[in-house]
């Protein structure tokens, strides 16, 4: 067999199934669309679920893809084994009720033996134990000897998730040779050793499992196959690890060169190199698909991968941000199959670099915490750090256990690794229980049962149309009729109503006939091309089969169109003045306003906002024609049309062209000339996530109304300040300066009060074994003034521990401070504050030298302060 590269195998697979009548689709985004059961796409079939369930009509009954995937359950094993990774590519061929086993099995055999030229005598297959049909095809049609067809039980060779579509599967294995085996007499397919490697799973979805556990045959069974690209490349290139495959090894070697280490020379550094190589691939593709680092959801997965890679870089001596540089190598290897990462490369690098810099600050905080732990251990005469504290460093501050152990060893200390592992396992159990497989997407909704119902949309050309009622849904059930006062969902055979899509809200309006009047408040799309009109019957009785007239609210439609076309102008203006890294990251277009989210790392200046606003208005007043062109997606991209991050387009697309200024793929409604927008006014600019900004704007009459309200506001300010409009700014500046002067005087008075009070506290300080102890309630001071008082006392008393309290807003605020020599003698005010806050039914904590907290029980303030003195005496050595 030829040692094919990953990129060659990918292309051969997709081309092969194209020759078998399959439509090649590009990889779907890693962000699941309309699928709450998944955080990230984790299998080739995952984005195709709506086609399998009938909720949506596939673009072809035969499809082939190479799908990028992320899986994180085994993230802690990545780097430590040759097989585990979080990012991978899944090759697949799919049939939606078209062909079945007698085609899928021979095609699979043809591909692996004729195209990849794998030796037939080293191929084995497994089938479900009761699947005689698959056995006959493998044996009689393909010609595979019976002894190389292994029957396995339900656990291994039957695919199902709860209820819904399911079926037997057949897996293809490659025998890597006796030298890779375990040597046991029982060694064979299914053994845990590295000899027999499974690389392709053919799933025959032929049953529908109901709630009672019955397996009902599907009238049109499906085919779902998955072949791991990295795994088949490992076989083809005769290497032992996915990290030795050509494309991946290129990234690993680059990272090794950066760090000055060679892959394969040291087991410890190899782990770091593998982690970085795996994670940077996943990170690159996640950011390309519009995901940004955050503390929840898929953003948290991205942040965790990024930080895990960064901290393993630290173990290699890479203390500076470096991951963003590795993106160049990832893009170079993958841009042929995924050209979008080349287009978004600079943006991806900026996101990564920003997160690396943020992580460096976090890990520096972790070092401070670890230093505090070391000081506490020294003070208590111990040399083993608790496992829970080591885990906190890992979980909160990104410290790998290896780094913690290394730093502790420099002080002659170690970690309770059993305790650490226990905390780690507890976290895994919590993660598993919180993300059980959700079957919601496999459950049939009322719309997926309507196989032959479709709506023709005529709303691009018309504001009203005659239509026939195809279905009425009331309380999630199909009904034949509905009457006045009832809320219903109506599906028509034809409609001018735009269904919510691409950020544009659905149309409102009416459906009527001579006897019926229905107020429609919204329109949405259901499975396939079903337009669901949501409304209330105001008069009459509506029946399935009735002929009605559907009329949209023309005024609302035009207002929405103005705002939608304005978003396209805004997008182009942002790219012109802010940079090519700007991409749409979300939008909302309503009749009242537009909201546009875009990728950018800092707030726009007032000057930039004005330039963008002026640019859009200039294009409006140039009276540019807005044309709509229908063409193939490839042709549209070649002509420079922009596609959005997470949108999926069909073969034929709609291009909205505003001269040569803006050209975007878009299914929304638009004006025919920019002059119809009237005016454009930005009313807000803000941040919505790391690296994402938001602009809100109004157009037409909305812009006029906004400006009128501004005029009223200025008029009111004139009356209050008793000045003319031209003098408002100067008057406010004078008032602002007066306020600053008064605030400065107030601060000076506060300092004098604190100084005078400090004399009394110094006189009341108690000397205990050479350390002064001060505790007091100072209700005349706020928390910041307590801190000021603490600093003054530390400076004047030299060797001291200070615990101060004040009552504010029905809560006790505690502040604690300690000098260095007190800490060396065993004092940790973070622990003292934590305990006295608990006495007062609250929470608190902090560092050994400074801490604060809150108590909720005002009656326990004196007990808390007495407790602080007892703790001070107890801990002082």
mmCIF file with all atom_site columns, N, CA, C and O in Angstrom, residues 340-377:
data_model
loop_
_atom_site.group_PDB
_atom_site.id
_atom_site.type_symbol
_atom_site.label_atom_id
_atom_site.label_alt_id
_atom_site.label_comp_id
_atom_site.label_asym_id
_atom_site.label_entity_id
_atom_site.label_seq_id
_atom_site.pdbx_PDB_ins_code
_atom_site.Cartn_x
_atom_site.Cartn_y
_atom_site.Cartn_z
_atom_site.occupancy
_atom_site.B_iso_or_equiv
_atom_site.pdbx_formal_charge
_atom_site.auth_seq_id
_atom_site.auth_comp_id
_atom_site.auth_asym_id
_atom_site.auth_atom_id
_atom_site.pdbx_PDB_model_num
ATOM 1   N N  . UNK A 1 340 ? -11.287 28.703 4.681  1.00 0.00 ? 340 UNK A N  1
ATOM 2   C CA . UNK A 1 340 ? -11.740 29.777 5.571  1.00 0.00 ? 340 UNK A CA 1
ATOM 3   C C  . UNK A 1 340 ? -10.719 30.104 6.657  1.00 0.00 ? 340 UNK A C  1
ATOM 4   O O  . UNK A 1 340 ? -10.655 31.240 7.137  1.00 0.00 ? 340 UNK A O  1
ATOM 5   N N  . UNK A 1 341 ? -9.888  29.120 7.061  1.00 0.00 ? 341 UNK A N  1
ATOM 6   C CA . UNK A 1 341 ? -8.915  29.423 8.118  1.00 0.00 ? 341 UNK A CA 1
ATOM 7   C C  . UNK A 1 341 ? -7.791  30.303 7.587  1.00 0.00 ? 341 UNK A C  1
ATOM 8   O O  . UNK A 1 341 ? -7.163  31.037 8.346  1.00 0.00 ? 341 UNK A O  1
ATOM 9   N N  . UNK A 1 342 ? -7.539  30.236 6.280  1.00 0.00 ? 342 UNK A N  1
ATOM 10  C CA . UNK A 1 342 ? -6.556  31.147 5.667  1.00 0.00 ? 342 UNK A CA 1
ATOM 11  C C  . UNK A 1 342 ? -7.111  32.568 5.682  1.00 0.00 ? 342 UNK A C  1
ATOM 12  O O  . UNK A 1 342 ? -6.410  33.513 6.033  1.00 0.00 ? 342 UNK A O  1
ATOM 13  N N  . UNK A 1 343 ? -8.400  32.702 5.338  1.00 0.00 ? 343 UNK A N  1
ATOM 14  C CA . UNK A 1 343 ? -9.021  34.028 5.306  1.00 0.00 ? 343 UNK A CA 1
ATOM 15  C C  . UNK A 1 343 ? -9.061  34.653 6.699  1.00 0.00 ? 343 UNK A C  1
ATOM 16  O O  . UNK A 1 343 ? -8.948  35.868 6.849  1.00 0.00 ? 343 UNK A O  1
ATOM 17  N N  . UNK A 1 344 ? -9.227  33.820 7.730  1.00 0.00 ? 344 UNK A N  1
ATOM 18  C CA . UNK A 1 344 ? -9.428  34.334 9.090  1.00 0.00 ? 344 UNK A CA 1
ATOM 19  C C  . UNK A 1 344 ? -8.170  34.209 9.951  1.00 0.00 ? 344 UNK A C  1
ATOM 20  O O  . UNK A 1 344 ? -8.236  34.374 11.168 1.00 0.00 ? 344 UNK A O  1
ATOM 21  N N  . UNK A 1 345 ? -7.048  33.931 9.321  1.00 0.00 ? 345 UNK A N  1
ATOM 22  C CA . UNK A 1 345 ? -5.820  33.643 10.069 1.00 0.00 ? 345 UNK A CA 1
ATOM 23  C C  . UNK A 1 345 ? -5.432  34.762 11.025 1.00 0.00 ? 345 UNK A C  1
ATOM 24  O O  . UNK A 1 345 ? -5.154  34.512 12.210 1.00 0.00 ? 345 UNK A O  1
ATOM 25  N N  . UNK A 1 346 ? -5.390  35.986 10.548 1.00 0.00 ? 346 UNK A N  1
ATOM 26  C CA . UNK A 1 346 ? -4.946  37.088 11.404 1.00 0.00 ? 346 UNK A CA 1
ATOM 27  C C  . UNK A 1 346 ? -5.883  37.291 12.586 1.00 0.00 ? 346 UNK A C  1
ATOM 28  O O  . UNK A 1 346 ? -5.449  37.576 13.705 1.00 0.00 ? 346 UNK A O  1
ATOM 29  N N  . UNK A 1 347 ? -7.176  37.134 12.329 1.00 0.00 ? 347 UNK A N  1
ATOM 30  C CA . UNK A 1 347 ? -8.152  37.239 13.422 1.00 0.00 ? 347 UNK A CA 1
ATOM 31  C C  . UNK A 1 347 ? -7.929  36.133 14.449 1.00 0.00 ? 347 UNK A C  1
ATOM 32  O O  . UNK A 1 347 ? -7.917  36.388 15.659 1.00 0.00 ? 347 UNK A O  1
ATOM 33  N N  . UNK A 1 348 ? -7.729  34.906 13.976 1.00 0.00 ? 348 UNK A N  1
ATOM 34  C CA . UNK A 1 348 ? -7.495  33.770 14.877 1.00 0.00 ? 348 UNK A CA 1
ATOM 35  C C  . UNK A 1 348 ? -6.264  34.037 15.745 1.00 0.00 ? 348 UNK A C  1
ATOM 36  O O  . UNK A 1 348 ? -6.269  33.804 16.962 1.00 0.00 ? 348 UNK A O  1
ATOM 37  N N  . UNK A 1 349 ? -5.207  34.545 15.133 1.00 0.00 ? 349 UNK A N  1
ATOM 38  C CA . UNK A 1 349 ? -3.959  34.810 15.865 1.00 0.00 ? 349 UNK A CA 1
ATOM 39  C C  . UNK A 1 349 ? -4.162  35.884 16.933 1.00 0.00 ? 349 UNK A C  1
ATOM 40  O O  . UNK A 1 349 ? -3.627  35.780 18.045 1.00 0.00 ? 349 UNK A O  1
ATOM 41  N N  . UNK A 1 350 ? -4.953  36.903 16.605 1.00 0.00 ? 350 UNK A N  1
ATOM 42  C CA . UNK A 1 350 ? -5.200  37.971 17.584 1.00 0.00 ? 350 UNK A CA 1
ATOM 43  C C  . UNK A 1 350 ? -5.960  37.446 18.795 1.00 0.00 ? 350 UNK A C  1
ATOM 44  O O  . UNK A 1 350 ? -5.655  37.801 19.933 1.00 0.00 ? 350 UNK A O  1
ATOM 45  N N  . UNK A 1 351 ? -6.966  36.605 18.540 1.00 0.00 ? 351 UNK A N  1
ATOM 46  C CA . UNK A 1 351 ? -7.749  36.037 19.644 1.00 0.00 ? 351 UNK A CA 1
ATOM 47  C C  . UNK A 1 351 ? -6.845  35.206 20.557 1.00 0.00 ? 351 UNK A C  1
ATOM 48  O O  . UNK A 1 351 ? -6.888  35.316 21.785 1.00 0.00 ? 351 UNK A O  1
ATOM 49  N N  . UNK A 1 352 ? -6.010  34.372 19.944 1.00 0.00 ? 352 UNK A N  1
ATOM 50  C CA . UNK A 1 352 ? -5.133  33.490 20.725 1.00 0.00 ? 352 UNK A CA 1
ATOM 51  C C  . UNK A 1 352 ? -4.111  34.291 21.511 1.00 0.00 ? 352 UNK A C  1
ATOM 52  O O  . UNK A 1 352 ? -3.885  34.036 22.707 1.00 0.00 ? 352 UNK A O  1
ATOM 53  N N  . UNK A 1 353 ? -3.505  35.272 20.872 1.00 0.00 ? 353 UNK A N  1
ATOM 54  C CA . UNK A 1 353 ? -2.484  36.063 21.565 1.00 0.00 ? 353 UNK A CA 1
ATOM 55  C C  . UNK A 1 353 ? -3.084  36.793 22.763 1.00 0.00 ? 353 UNK A C  1
ATOM 56  O O  . UNK A 1 353 ? -2.495  36.833 23.847 1.00 0.00 ? 353 UNK A O  1
ATOM 57  N N  . UNK A 1 354 ? -4.276  37.352 22.581 1.00 0.00 ? 354 UNK A N  1
ATOM 58  C CA . UNK A 1 354 ? -4.936  38.067 23.671 1.00 0.00 ? 354 UNK A CA 1
ATOM 59  C C  . UNK A 1 354 ? -5.196  37.119 24.839 1.00 0.00 ? 354 UNK A C  1
ATOM 60  O O  . UNK A 1 354 ? -4.974  37.465 26.006 1.00 0.00 ? 354 UNK A O  1
ATOM 61  N N  . UNK A 1 355 ? -5.658  35.898 24.535 1.00 0.00 ? 355 UNK A N  1
ATOM 62  C CA . UNK A 1 355 ? -5.956  34.934 25.592 1.00 0.00 ? 355 UNK A CA 1
ATOM 63  C C  . UNK A 1 355 ? -4.676  34.456 26.271 1.00 0.00 ? 355 UNK A C  1
ATOM 64  O O  . UNK A 1 355 ? -4.655  34.232 27.489 1.00 0.00 ? 355 UNK A O  1
ATOM 65  N N  . UNK A 1 356 ? -3.600  34.296 25.513 1.00 0.00 ? 356 UNK A N  1
ATOM 66  C CA . UNK A 1 356 ? -2.318  33.901 26.105 1.00 0.00 ? 356 UNK A CA 1
ATOM 67  C C  . UNK A 1 356 ? -1.834  34.964 27.091 1.00 0.00 ? 356 UNK A C  1
ATOM 68  O O  . UNK A 1 356 ? -1.336  34.642 28.175 1.00 0.00 ? 356 UNK A O  1
ATOM 69  N N  . UNK A 1 357 ? -1.978  36.227 26.705 1.00 0.00 ? 357 UNK A N  1
ATOM 70  C CA . UNK A 1 357 ? -1.558  37.314 27.598 1.00 0.00 ? 357 UNK A CA 1
ATOM 71  C C  . UNK A 1 357 ? -2.409  37.343 28.866 1.00 0.00 ? 357 UNK A C  1
ATOM 72  O O  . UNK A 1 357 ? -1.898  37.553 29.962 1.00 0.00 ? 357 UNK A O  1
ATOM 73  N N  . UNK A 1 358 ? -3.717  37.092 28.695 1.00 0.00 ? 358 UNK A N  1
ATOM 74  C CA . UNK A 1 358 ? -4.607  37.062 29.848 1.00 0.00 ? 358 UNK A CA 1
ATOM 75  C C  . UNK A 1 358 ? -4.254  35.892 30.768 1.00 0.00 ? 358 UNK A C  1
ATOM 76  O O  . UNK A 1 358 ? -4.274  36.008 31.991 1.00 0.00 ? 358 UNK A O  1
ATOM 77  N N  . UNK A 1 359 ? -3.908  34.755 30.167 1.00 0.00 ? 359 UNK A N  1
ATOM 78  C CA . UNK A 1 359 ? -3.565  33.569 30.952 1.00 0.00 ? 359 UNK A CA 1
ATOM 79  C C  . UNK A 1 359 ? -2.266  33.787 31.723 1.00 0.00 ? 359 UNK A C  1
ATOM 80  O O  . UNK A 1 359 ? -2.124  33.312 32.851 1.00 0.00 ? 359 UNK A O  1
ATOM 81  N N  . UNK A 1 360 ? -1.328  34.509 31.117 1.00 0.00 ? 360 UNK A N  1
ATOM 82  C CA . UNK A 1 360 ? -0.066  34.767 31.815 1.00 0.00 ? 360 UNK A CA 1
ATOM 83  C C  . UNK A 1 360 ? -0.331  35.521 33.115 1.00 0.00 ? 360 UNK A C  1
ATOM 84  O O  . UNK A 1 360 ? 0.274   35.230 34.156 1.00 0.00 ? 360 UNK A O  1
ATOM 85  N N  . UNK A 1 361 ? -1.287  36.473 33.084 1.00 0.00 ? 361 UNK A N  1
ATOM 86  C CA . UNK A 1 361 ? -1.652  37.194 34.307 1.00 0.00 ? 361 UNK A CA 1
ATOM 87  C C  . UNK A 1 361 ? -2.257  36.237 35.336 1.00 0.00 ? 361 UNK A C  1
ATOM 88  O O  . UNK A 1 361 ? -1.952  36.300 36.527 1.00 0.00 ? 361 UNK A O  1
ATOM 89  N N  . UNK A 1 362 ? -3.128  35.315 34.857 1.00 0.00 ? 362 UNK A N  1
ATOM 90  C CA . UNK A 1 362 ? -3.777  34.359 35.757 1.00 0.00 ? 362 UNK A CA 1
ATOM 91  C C  . UNK A 1 362 ? -2.769  33.430 36.398 1.00 0.00 ? 362 UNK A C  1
ATOM 92  O O  . UNK A 1 362 ? -2.816  33.157 37.593 1.00 0.00 ? 362 UNK A O  1
ATOM 93  N N  . UNK A 1 363 ? -1.842  32.917 35.587 1.00 0.00 ? 363 UNK A N  1
ATOM 94  C CA . UNK A 1 363 ? -0.881  31.953 36.125 1.00 0.00 ? 363 UNK A CA 1
ATOM 95  C C  . UNK A 1 363 ? 0.079   32.642 37.094 1.00 0.00 ? 363 UNK A C  1
ATOM 96  O O  . UNK A 1 363 ? 0.546   32.040 38.063 1.00 0.00 ? 363 UNK A O  1
ATOM 97  N N  . UNK A 1 364 ? 0.329   33.942 36.854 1.00 0.00 ? 364 UNK A N  1
ATOM 98  C CA . UNK A 1 364 ? 1.149   34.695 37.812 1.00 0.00 ? 364 UNK A CA 1
ATOM 99  C C  . UNK A 1 364 ? 0.427   34.820 39.154 1.00 0.00 ? 364 UNK A C  1
ATOM 100 O O  . UNK A 1 364 ? 1.050   34.754 40.221 1.00 0.00 ? 364 UNK A O  1
ATOM 101 N N  . UNK A 1 365 ? -0.917  34.982 39.115 1.00 0.00 ? 365 UNK A N  1
ATOM 102 C CA . UNK A 1 365 ? -1.695  34.993 40.357 1.00 0.00 ? 365 UNK A CA 1
ATOM 103 C C  . UNK A 1 365 ? -1.572  33.645 41.066 1.00 0.00 ? 365 UNK A C  1
ATOM 104 O O  . UNK A 1 365 ? -1.451  33.578 42.293 1.00 0.00 ? 365 UNK A O  1
ATOM 105 N N  . UNK A 1 366 ? -1.593  32.571 40.254 1.00 0.00 ? 366 UNK A N  1
ATOM 106 C CA . UNK A 1 366 ? -1.449  31.239 40.816 1.00 0.00 ? 366 UNK A CA 1
ATOM 107 C C  . UNK A 1 366 ? -0.113  31.057 41.513 1.00 0.00 ? 366 UNK A C  1
ATOM 108 O O  . UNK A 1 366 ? -0.033  30.402 42.564 1.00 0.00 ? 366 UNK A O  1
ATOM 109 N N  . UNK A 1 367 ? 0.924   31.649 40.956 1.00 0.00 ? 367 UNK A N  1
ATOM 110 C CA . UNK A 1 367 ? 2.252   31.565 41.593 1.00 0.00 ? 367 UNK A CA 1
ATOM 111 C C  . UNK A 1 367 ? 2.235   32.242 42.960 1.00 0.00 ? 367 UNK A C  1
ATOM 112 O O  . UNK A 1 367 ? 2.843   31.749 43.916 1.00 0.00 ? 367 UNK A O  1
ATOM 113 N N  . UNK A 1 368 ? 1.524   33.376 43.048 1.00 0.00 ? 368 UNK A N  1
ATOM 114 C CA . UNK A 1 368 ? 1.399   34.055 44.338 1.00 0.00 ? 368 UNK A CA 1
ATOM 115 C C  . UNK A 1 368 ? 0.677   33.162 45.351 1.00 0.00 ? 368 UNK A C  1
ATOM 116 O O  . UNK A 1 368 ? 1.075   33.082 46.525 1.00 0.00 ? 368 UNK A O  1
ATOM 117 N N  . UNK A 1 369 ? -0.394  32.498 44.884 1.00 0.00 ? 369 UNK A N  1
ATOM 118 C CA . UNK A 1 369 ? -1.145  31.595 45.774 1.00 0.00 ? 369 UNK A CA 1
ATOM 119 C C  . UNK A 1 369 ? -0.247  30.455 46.238 1.00 0.00 ? 369 UNK A C  1
ATOM 120 O O  . UNK A 1 369 ? -0.230  30.097 47.427 1.00 0.00 ? 369 UNK A O  1
ATOM 121 N N  . UNK A 1 370 ? 0.511   29.871 45.303 1.00 0.00 ? 370 UNK A N  1
ATOM 122 C CA . UNK A 1 370 ? 1.384   28.753 45.650 1.00 0.00 ? 370 UNK A CA 1
ATOM 123 C C  . UNK A 1 370 ? 2.465   29.201 46.631 1.00 0.00 ? 370 UNK A C  1
ATOM 124 O O  . UNK A 1 370 ? 2.808   28.469 47.572 1.00 0.00 ? 370 UNK A O  1
ATOM 125 N N  . UNK A 1 371 ? 2.983   30.409 46.443 1.00 0.00 ? 371 UNK A N  1
ATOM 126 C CA . UNK A 1 371 ? 3.968   30.948 47.393 1.00 0.00 ? 371 UNK A CA 1
ATOM 127 C C  . UNK A 1 371 ? 3.353   31.033 48.794 1.00 0.00 ? 371 UNK A C  1
ATOM 128 O O  . UNK A 1 371 ? 4.014   30.738 49.804 1.00 0.00 ? 371 UNK A O  1
ATOM 129 N N  . UNK A 1 372 ? 2.082   31.454 48.846 1.00 0.00 ? 372 UNK A N  1
ATOM 130 C CA . UNK A 1 372 ? 1.399   31.524 50.139 1.00 0.00 ? 372 UNK A CA 1
ATOM 131 C C  . UNK A 1 372 ? 1.255   30.154 50.769 1.00 0.00 ? 372 UNK A C  1
ATOM 132 O O  . UNK A 1 372 ? 1.457   29.989 51.987 1.00 0.00 ? 372 UNK A O  1
ATOM 133 N N  . UNK A 1 373 ? 0.922   29.136 49.938 1.00 0.00 ? 373 UNK A N  1
ATOM 134 C CA . UNK A 1 373 ? 0.815   27.761 50.450 1.00 0.00 ? 373 UNK A CA 1
ATOM 135 C C  . UNK A 1 373 ? 2.159   27.287 51.015 1.00 0.00 ? 373 UNK A C  1
ATOM 136 O O  . UNK A 1 373 ? 2.222   26.641 52.065 1.00 0.00 ? 373 UNK A O  1
ATOM 137 N N  . UNK A 1 374 ? 3.238   27.618 50.303 1.00 0.00 ? 374 UNK A N  1
ATOM 138 C CA . UNK A 1 374 ? 4.577   27.202 50.744 1.00 0.00 ? 374 UNK A CA 1
ATOM 139 C C  . UNK A 1 374 ? 4.927   27.859 52.075 1.00 0.00 ? 374 UNK A C  1
ATOM 140 O O  . UNK A 1 374 ? 5.461   27.214 52.990 1.00 0.00 ? 374 UNK A O  1
ATOM 141 N N  . UNK A 1 375 ? 4.603   29.154 52.195 1.00 0.00 ? 375 UNK A N  1
ATOM 142 C CA . UNK A 1 375 ? 4.872   29.856 53.464 1.00 0.00 ? 375 UNK A CA 1
ATOM 143 C C  . UNK A 1 375 ? 4.077   29.244 54.611 1.00 0.00 ? 375 UNK A C  1
ATOM 144 O O  . UNK A 1 375 ? 4.584   29.088 55.728 1.00 0.00 ? 375 UNK A O  1
ATOM 145 N N  . UNK A 1 376 ? 2.802   28.872 54.328 1.00 0.00 ? 376 UNK A N  1
ATOM 146 C CA . UNK A 1 376 ? 1.969   28.240 55.356 1.00 0.00 ? 376 UNK A CA 1
ATOM 147 C C  . UNK A 1 376 ? 2.554   26.899 55.784 1.00 0.00 ? 376 UNK A C  1
ATOM 148 O O  . UNK A 1 376 ? 2.559   26.559 56.988 1.00 0.00 ? 376 UNK A O  1
ATOM 149 N N  . UNK A 1 377 ? 3.051   26.120 54.802 1.00 0.00 ? 377 UNK A N  1
ATOM 150 C CA . UNK A 1 377 ? 3.652   24.817 55.118 1.00 0.00 ? 377 UNK A CA 1
ATOM 151 C C  . UNK A 1 377 ? 4.895   24.995 55.989 1.00 0.00 ? 377 UNK A C  1
ATOM 152 O O  . UNK A 1 377 ? 5.108   24.270 56.963 1.00 0.00 ? 377 UNK A O  1
#
